[in-house]
Tab-separated table of C-alpha atoms and ligand atoms in Angstrom:
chain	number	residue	atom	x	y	z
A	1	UNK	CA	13.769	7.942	-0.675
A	2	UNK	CA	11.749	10.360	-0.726
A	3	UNK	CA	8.493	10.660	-3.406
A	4	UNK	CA	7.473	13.816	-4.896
A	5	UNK	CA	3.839	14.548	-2.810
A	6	UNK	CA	2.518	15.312	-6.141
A	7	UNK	CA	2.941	12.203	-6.981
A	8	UNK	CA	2.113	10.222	-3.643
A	9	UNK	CA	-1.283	12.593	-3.646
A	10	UNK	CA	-1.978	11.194	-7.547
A	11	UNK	CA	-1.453	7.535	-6.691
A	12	UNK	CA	-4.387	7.714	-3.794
A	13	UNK	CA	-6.747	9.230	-5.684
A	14	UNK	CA	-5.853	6.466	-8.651
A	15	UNK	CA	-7.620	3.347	-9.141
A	16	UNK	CA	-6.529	1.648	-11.853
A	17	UNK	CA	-2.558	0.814	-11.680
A	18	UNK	CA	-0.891	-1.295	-14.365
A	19	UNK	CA	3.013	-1.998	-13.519
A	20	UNK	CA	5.457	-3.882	-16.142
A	21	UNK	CA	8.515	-5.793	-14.347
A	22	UNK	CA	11.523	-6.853	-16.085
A	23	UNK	CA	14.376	-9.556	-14.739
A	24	UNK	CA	16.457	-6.280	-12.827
A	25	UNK	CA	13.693	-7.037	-9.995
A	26	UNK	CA	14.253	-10.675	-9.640
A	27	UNK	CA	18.159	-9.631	-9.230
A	28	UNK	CA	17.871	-9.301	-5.543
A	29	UNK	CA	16.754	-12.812	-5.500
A	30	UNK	CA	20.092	-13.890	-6.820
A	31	UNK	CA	18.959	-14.507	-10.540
A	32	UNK	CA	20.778	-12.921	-13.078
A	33	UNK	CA	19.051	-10.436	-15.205
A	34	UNK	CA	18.866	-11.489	-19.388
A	35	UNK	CA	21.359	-9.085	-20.801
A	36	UNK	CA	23.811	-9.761	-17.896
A	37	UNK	CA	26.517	-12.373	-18.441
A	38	UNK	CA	25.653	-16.326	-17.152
A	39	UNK	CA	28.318	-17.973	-14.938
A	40	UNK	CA	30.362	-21.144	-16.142
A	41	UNK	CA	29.848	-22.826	-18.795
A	42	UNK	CA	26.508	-21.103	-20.065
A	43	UNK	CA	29.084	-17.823	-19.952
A	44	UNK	CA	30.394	-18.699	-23.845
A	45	UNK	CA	26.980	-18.105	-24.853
A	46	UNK	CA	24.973	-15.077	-25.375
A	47	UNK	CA	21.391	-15.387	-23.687
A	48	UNK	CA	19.962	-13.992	-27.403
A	49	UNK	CA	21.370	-17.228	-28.415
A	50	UNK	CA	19.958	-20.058	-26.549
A	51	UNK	CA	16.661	-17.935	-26.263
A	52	UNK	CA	15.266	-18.339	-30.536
A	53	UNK	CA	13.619	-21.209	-31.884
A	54	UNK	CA	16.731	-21.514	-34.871
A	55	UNK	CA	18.967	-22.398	-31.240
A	56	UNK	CA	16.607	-25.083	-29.981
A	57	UNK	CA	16.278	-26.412	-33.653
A	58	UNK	CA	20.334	-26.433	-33.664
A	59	UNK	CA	21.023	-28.054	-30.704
A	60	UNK	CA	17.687	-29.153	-28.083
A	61	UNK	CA	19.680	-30.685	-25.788
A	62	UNK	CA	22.008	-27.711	-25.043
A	63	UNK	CA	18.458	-25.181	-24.751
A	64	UNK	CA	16.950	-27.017	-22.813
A	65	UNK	CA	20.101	-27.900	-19.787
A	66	UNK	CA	19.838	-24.108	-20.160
A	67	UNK	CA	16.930	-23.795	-19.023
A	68	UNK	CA	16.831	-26.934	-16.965
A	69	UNK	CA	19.813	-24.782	-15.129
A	70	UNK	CA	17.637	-21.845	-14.207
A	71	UNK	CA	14.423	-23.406	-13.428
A	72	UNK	CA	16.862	-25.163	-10.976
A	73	UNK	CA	17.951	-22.016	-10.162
A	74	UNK	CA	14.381	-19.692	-9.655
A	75	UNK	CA	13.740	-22.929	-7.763
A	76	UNK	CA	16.424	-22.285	-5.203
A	77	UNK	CA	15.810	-18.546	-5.014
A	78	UNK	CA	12.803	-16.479	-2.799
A	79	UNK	CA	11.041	-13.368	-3.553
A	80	UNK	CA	12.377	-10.126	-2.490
A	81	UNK	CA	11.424	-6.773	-0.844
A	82	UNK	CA	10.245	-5.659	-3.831
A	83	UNK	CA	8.236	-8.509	-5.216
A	84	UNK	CA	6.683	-8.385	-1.534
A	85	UNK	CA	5.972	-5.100	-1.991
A	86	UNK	CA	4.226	-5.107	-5.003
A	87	UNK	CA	2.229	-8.117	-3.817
A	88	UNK	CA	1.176	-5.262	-1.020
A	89	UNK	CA	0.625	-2.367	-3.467
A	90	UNK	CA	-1.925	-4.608	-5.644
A	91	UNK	CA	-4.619	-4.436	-2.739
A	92	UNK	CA	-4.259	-0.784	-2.454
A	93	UNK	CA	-6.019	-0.353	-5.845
A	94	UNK	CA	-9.075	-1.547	-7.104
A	95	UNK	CA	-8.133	-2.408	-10.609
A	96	UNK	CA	-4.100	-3.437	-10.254
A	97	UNK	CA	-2.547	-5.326	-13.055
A	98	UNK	CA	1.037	-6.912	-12.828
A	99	UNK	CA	2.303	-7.493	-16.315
A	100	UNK	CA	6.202	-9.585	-15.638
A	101	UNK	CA	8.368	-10.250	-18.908
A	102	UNK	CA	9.657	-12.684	-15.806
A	103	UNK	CA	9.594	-16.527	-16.445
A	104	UNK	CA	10.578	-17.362	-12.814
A	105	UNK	CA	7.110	-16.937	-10.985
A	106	UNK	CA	8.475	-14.997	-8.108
A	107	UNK	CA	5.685	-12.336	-8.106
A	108	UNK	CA	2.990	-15.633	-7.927
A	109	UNK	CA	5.424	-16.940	-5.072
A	110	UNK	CA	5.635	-13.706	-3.217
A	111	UNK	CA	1.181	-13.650	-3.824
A	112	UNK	CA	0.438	-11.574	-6.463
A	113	UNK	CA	-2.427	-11.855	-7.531
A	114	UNK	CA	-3.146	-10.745	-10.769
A	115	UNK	CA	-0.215	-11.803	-12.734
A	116	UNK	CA	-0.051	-11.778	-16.831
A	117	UNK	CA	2.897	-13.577	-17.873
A	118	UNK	CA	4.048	-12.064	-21.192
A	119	UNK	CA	6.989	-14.727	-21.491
A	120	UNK	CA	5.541	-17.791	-20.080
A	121	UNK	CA	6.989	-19.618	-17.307
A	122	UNK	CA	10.037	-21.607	-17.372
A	123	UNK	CA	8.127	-24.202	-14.460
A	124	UNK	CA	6.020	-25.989	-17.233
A	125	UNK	CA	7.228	-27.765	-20.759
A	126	UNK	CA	5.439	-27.330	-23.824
A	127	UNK	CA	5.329	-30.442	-26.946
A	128	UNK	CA	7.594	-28.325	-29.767
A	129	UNK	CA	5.185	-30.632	-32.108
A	130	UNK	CA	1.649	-30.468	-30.678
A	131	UNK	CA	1.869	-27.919	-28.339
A	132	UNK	CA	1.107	-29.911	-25.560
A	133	UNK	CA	1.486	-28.287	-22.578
A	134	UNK	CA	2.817	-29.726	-19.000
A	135	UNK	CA	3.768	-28.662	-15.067
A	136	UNK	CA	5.646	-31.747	-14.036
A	137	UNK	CA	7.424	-34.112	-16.506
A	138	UNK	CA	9.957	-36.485	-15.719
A	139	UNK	CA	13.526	-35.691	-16.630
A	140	UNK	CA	15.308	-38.597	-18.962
A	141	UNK	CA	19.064	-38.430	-18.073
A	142	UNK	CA	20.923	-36.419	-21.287
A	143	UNK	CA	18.004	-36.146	-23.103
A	144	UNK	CA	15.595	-33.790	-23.850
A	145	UNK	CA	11.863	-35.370	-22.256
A	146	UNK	CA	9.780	-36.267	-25.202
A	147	UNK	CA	6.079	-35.334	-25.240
A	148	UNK	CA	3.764	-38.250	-24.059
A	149	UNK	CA	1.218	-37.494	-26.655
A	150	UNK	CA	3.190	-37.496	-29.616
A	151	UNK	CA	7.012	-38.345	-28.593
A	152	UNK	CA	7.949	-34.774	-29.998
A	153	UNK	CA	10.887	-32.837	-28.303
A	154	UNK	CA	9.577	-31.347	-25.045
A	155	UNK	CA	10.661	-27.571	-24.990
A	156	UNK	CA	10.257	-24.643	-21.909
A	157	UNK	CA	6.907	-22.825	-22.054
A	158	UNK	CA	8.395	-19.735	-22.669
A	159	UNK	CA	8.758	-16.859	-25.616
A	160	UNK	CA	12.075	-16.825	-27.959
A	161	UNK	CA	12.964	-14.097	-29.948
A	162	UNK	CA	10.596	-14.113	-33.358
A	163	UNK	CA	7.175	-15.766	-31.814
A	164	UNK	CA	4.667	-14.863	-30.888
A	165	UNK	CA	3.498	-13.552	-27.895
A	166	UNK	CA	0.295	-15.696	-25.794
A	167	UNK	CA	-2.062	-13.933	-27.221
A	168	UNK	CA	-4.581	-13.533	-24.407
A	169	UNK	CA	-2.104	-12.214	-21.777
A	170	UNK	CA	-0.831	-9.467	-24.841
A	171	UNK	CA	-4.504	-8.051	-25.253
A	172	UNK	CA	-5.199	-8.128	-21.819
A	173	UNK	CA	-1.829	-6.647	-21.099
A	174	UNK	CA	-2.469	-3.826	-23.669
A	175	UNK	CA	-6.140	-3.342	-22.233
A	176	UNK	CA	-4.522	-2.968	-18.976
A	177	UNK	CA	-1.873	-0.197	-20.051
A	178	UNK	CA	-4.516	1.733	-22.423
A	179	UNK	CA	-7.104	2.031	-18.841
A	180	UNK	CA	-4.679	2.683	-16.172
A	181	UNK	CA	-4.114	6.393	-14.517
A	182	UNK	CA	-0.870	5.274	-13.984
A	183	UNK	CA	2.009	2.904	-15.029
A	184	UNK	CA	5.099	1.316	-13.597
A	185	UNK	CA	8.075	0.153	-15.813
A	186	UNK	CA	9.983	-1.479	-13.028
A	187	UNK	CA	13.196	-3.537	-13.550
A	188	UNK	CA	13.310	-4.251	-17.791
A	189	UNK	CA	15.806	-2.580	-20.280
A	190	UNK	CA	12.576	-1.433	-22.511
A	191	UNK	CA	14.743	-3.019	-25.335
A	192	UNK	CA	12.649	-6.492	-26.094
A	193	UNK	CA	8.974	-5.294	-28.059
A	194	UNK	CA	6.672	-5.827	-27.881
A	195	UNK	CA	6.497	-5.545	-23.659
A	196	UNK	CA	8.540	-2.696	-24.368
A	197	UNK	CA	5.260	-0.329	-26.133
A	198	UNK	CA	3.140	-0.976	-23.474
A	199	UNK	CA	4.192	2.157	-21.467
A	200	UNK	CA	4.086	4.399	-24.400
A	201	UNK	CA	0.431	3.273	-25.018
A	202	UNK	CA	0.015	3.842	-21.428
A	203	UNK	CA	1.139	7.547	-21.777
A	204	UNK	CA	-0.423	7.941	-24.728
A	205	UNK	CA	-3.881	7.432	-23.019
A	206	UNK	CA	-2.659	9.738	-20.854
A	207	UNK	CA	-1.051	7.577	-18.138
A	208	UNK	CA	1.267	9.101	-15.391
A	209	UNK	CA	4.578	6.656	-16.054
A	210	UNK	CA	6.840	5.739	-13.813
A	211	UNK	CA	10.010	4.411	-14.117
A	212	UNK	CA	12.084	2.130	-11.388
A	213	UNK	CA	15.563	0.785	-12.745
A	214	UNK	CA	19.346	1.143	-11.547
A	215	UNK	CA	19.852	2.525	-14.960
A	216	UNK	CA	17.885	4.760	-17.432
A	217	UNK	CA	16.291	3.218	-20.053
A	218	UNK	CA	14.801	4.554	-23.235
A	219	UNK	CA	12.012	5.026	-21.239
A	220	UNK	CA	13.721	7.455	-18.950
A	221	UNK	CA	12.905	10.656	-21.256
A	222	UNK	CA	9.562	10.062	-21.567
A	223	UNK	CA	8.932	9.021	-17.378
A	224	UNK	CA	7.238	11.334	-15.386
A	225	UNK	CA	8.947	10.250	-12.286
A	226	UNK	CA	12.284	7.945	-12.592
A	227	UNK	CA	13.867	6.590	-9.446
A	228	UNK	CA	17.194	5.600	-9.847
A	229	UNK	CA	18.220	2.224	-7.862
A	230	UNK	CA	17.039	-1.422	-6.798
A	231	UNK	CA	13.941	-2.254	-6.759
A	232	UNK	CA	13.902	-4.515	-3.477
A	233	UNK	CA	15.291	-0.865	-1.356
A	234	UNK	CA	12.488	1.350	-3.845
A	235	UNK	CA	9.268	-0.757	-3.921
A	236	UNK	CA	9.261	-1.219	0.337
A	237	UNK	CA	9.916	2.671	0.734
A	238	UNK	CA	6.942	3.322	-2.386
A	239	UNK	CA	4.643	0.869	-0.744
A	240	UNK	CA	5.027	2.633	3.143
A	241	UNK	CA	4.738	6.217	1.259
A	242	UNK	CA	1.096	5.052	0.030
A	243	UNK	CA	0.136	4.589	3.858
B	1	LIG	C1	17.494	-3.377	-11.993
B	1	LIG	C2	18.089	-4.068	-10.960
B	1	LIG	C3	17.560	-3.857	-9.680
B	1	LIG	C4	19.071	-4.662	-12.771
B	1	LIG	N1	16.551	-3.011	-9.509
B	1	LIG	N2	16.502	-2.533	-11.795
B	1	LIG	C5	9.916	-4.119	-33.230
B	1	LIG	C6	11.116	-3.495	-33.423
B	1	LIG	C7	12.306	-4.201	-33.329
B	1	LIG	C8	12.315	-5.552	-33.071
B	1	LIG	C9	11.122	-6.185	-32.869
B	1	LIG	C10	9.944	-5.477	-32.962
B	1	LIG	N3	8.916	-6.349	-32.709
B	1	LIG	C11	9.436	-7.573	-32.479
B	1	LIG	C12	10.775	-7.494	-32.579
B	1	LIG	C13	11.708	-8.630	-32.408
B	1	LIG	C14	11.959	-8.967	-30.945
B	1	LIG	C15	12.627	-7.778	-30.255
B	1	LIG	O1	12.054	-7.046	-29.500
B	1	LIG	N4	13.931	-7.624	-30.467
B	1	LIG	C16	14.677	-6.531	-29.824
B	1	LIG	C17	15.824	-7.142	-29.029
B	1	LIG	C18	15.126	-5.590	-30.887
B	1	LIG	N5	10.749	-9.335	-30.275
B	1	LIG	C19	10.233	-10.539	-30.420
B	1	LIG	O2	10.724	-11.370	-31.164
B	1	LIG	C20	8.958	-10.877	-29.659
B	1	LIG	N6	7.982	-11.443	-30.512
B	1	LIG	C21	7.204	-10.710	-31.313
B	1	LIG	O3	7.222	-9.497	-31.303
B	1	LIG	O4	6.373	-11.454	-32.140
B	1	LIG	C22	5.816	-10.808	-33.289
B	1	LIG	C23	6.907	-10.756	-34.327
B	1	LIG	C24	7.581	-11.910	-34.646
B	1	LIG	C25	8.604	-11.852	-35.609
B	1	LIG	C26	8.939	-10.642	-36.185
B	1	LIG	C27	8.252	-9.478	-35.833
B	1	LIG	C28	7.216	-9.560	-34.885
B	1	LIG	C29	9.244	-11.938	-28.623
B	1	LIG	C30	10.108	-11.466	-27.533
B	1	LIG	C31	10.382	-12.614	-26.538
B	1	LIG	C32	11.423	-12.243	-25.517
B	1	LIG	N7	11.824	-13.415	-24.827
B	1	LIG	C33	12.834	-13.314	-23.782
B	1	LIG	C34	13.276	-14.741	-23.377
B	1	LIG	C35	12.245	-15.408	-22.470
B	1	LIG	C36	12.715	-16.695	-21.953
B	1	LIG	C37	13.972	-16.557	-21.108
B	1	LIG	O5	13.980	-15.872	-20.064
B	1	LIG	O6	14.973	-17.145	-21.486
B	1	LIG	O7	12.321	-12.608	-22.660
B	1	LIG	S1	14.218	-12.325	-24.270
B	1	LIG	C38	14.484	-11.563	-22.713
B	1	LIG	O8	14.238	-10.155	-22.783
B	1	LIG	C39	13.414	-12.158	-21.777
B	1	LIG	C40	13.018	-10.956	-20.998
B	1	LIG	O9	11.721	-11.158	-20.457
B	1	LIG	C41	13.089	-9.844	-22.006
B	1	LIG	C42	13.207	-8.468	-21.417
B	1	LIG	O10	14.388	-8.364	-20.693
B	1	LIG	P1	14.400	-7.509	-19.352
B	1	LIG	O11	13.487	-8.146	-18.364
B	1	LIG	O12	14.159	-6.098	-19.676
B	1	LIG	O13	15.874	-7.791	-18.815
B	1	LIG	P2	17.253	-7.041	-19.167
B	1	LIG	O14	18.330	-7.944	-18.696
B	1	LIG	O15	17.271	-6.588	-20.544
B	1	LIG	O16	17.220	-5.721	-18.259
B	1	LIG	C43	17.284	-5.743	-16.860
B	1	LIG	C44	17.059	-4.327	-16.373
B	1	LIG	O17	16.996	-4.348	-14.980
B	1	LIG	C45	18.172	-3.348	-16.758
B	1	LIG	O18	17.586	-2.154	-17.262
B	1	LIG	C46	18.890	-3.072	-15.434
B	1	LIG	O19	19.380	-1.736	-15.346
B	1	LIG	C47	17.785	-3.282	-14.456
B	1	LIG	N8	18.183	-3.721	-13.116
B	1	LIG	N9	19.138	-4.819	-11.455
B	1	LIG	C48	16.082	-2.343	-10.571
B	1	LIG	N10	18.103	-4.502	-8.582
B	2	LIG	ZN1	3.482	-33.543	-28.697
């Protein structure tokens, strides 16, 4: 591919780089992206489903083999080219932050660095009661673990559709967009808010956006640059270009 020089010349006089990644670049790891259809048995449900606190409420034990399923899965599964490569663009800048709507920690695996998780991580548990939170936990047969503190239902430590965002990694994610020169939307549908703002904010502040997906997105209009395929053939090519 080759990268406008206009915008090659931009990014090495730029220090401060924020980048957003959605599931589309953890698809070249072999995990399916959110809005894509599960396999099997999980393929009767809609991901919107299983992913709101009225599904867990419903039925716990069907969430959370859900989940069990894909931490199994982003278990299995490596970084690719293009979490590598953005692992490799972060020390080319001297402010660089990764914002992932990703639960899967692939961009910690592949050594990012600076990494603010807007939708947890599906590796630890959280108490649905107390909020207590754990990274190991031992799994009891059918049944959903209960929390050691208080015996309440163990859930992922992830964000469903109607709470909240962590609050700390959402300021520092919006601090991060506001003061870069430039931002990435890489990989995410721009459909799910409020991840989806952070690259209008970024323009608004007068941000150079730019835009990596094997679709267009309702970002695409507003882009100053869009590159049109994967991510794991993109990022690579991107990250020799800034040599
Ligand atoms: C490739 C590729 C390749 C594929 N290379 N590209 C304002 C307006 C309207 C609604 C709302 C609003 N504010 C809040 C809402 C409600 C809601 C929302 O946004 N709903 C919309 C759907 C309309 N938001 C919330 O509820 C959020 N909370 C909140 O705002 O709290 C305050 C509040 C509460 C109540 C009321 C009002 C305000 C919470 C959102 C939490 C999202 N959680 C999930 C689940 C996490 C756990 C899990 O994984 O199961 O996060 S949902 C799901 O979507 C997941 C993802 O992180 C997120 C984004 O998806 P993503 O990453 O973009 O994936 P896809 O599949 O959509 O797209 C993949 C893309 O990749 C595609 O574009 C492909 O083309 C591309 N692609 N292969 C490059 N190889
Ligand atoms: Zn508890």
């Amino acid at each position: 591919m080759d990268f406008p020089t206009e915008l090659i010349s931009y990014l090495h006089a730029a220090t401060r780089v924020a980048v957003l990644t959605g599931a589309g670049v953890s698809q070249e790891s072999g995990l399916r992206t959110f809005r894509d259809a599960q396999e099997g048995l999980w393929a009767q449900y809609r991901p919107e489903d299983l992913a709101t606190p009225e599904a867990f409420d419903r039925n716990p034990r069907l969430v959370w083999e859900f989940y069990a399923m894909r931490r199994l899965k982003a278990g299995e599964v490596l970084p690719n080219a293009g979490h590598i490569a953005l692992a490799e663009i972060e020390n080319r800048f001297p402010a660089f932050t990764l914002i992932t709507q990703n639960v899967d920690g692939l961009h910690q695996r592949a050594g990012s660095q600076s990494v603010i998780e807007l939708h947890g991580n599906i590796t630890r548990a959280r108490c649905s009661k107390c909020d207590f939170f754990l990274e190991k936990w031992a799994d009891s047969g059918d049944d959903v673990p209960p929390c050691p503190h208080c015996g309440g239902l163990l859930r992922p430590d992830v964000v469903w559709f109607g709470e909240t965002l962590p609050a700390q990694a959402l300021s520092a994610a919006i601090e991060a967009a506001r003061h870069c020169q430039a931002f990435f939307s890489i990989g995410t549908s721009g459909l799910v808010q409020p991840a989806a703002s952070l690259a209008f904010a970024a323009k608004e502040r007068g941000a150079v956006i730019v835009e990596i997906n094997a679709e267009p997105t309702p970002l695409t209009p507003s882009a100053d640059f869009f590159f049109q395929g994967s991510s794991g053939k993109i990022l690579p090519q991107l990250s020799r270009a800034l040599n």
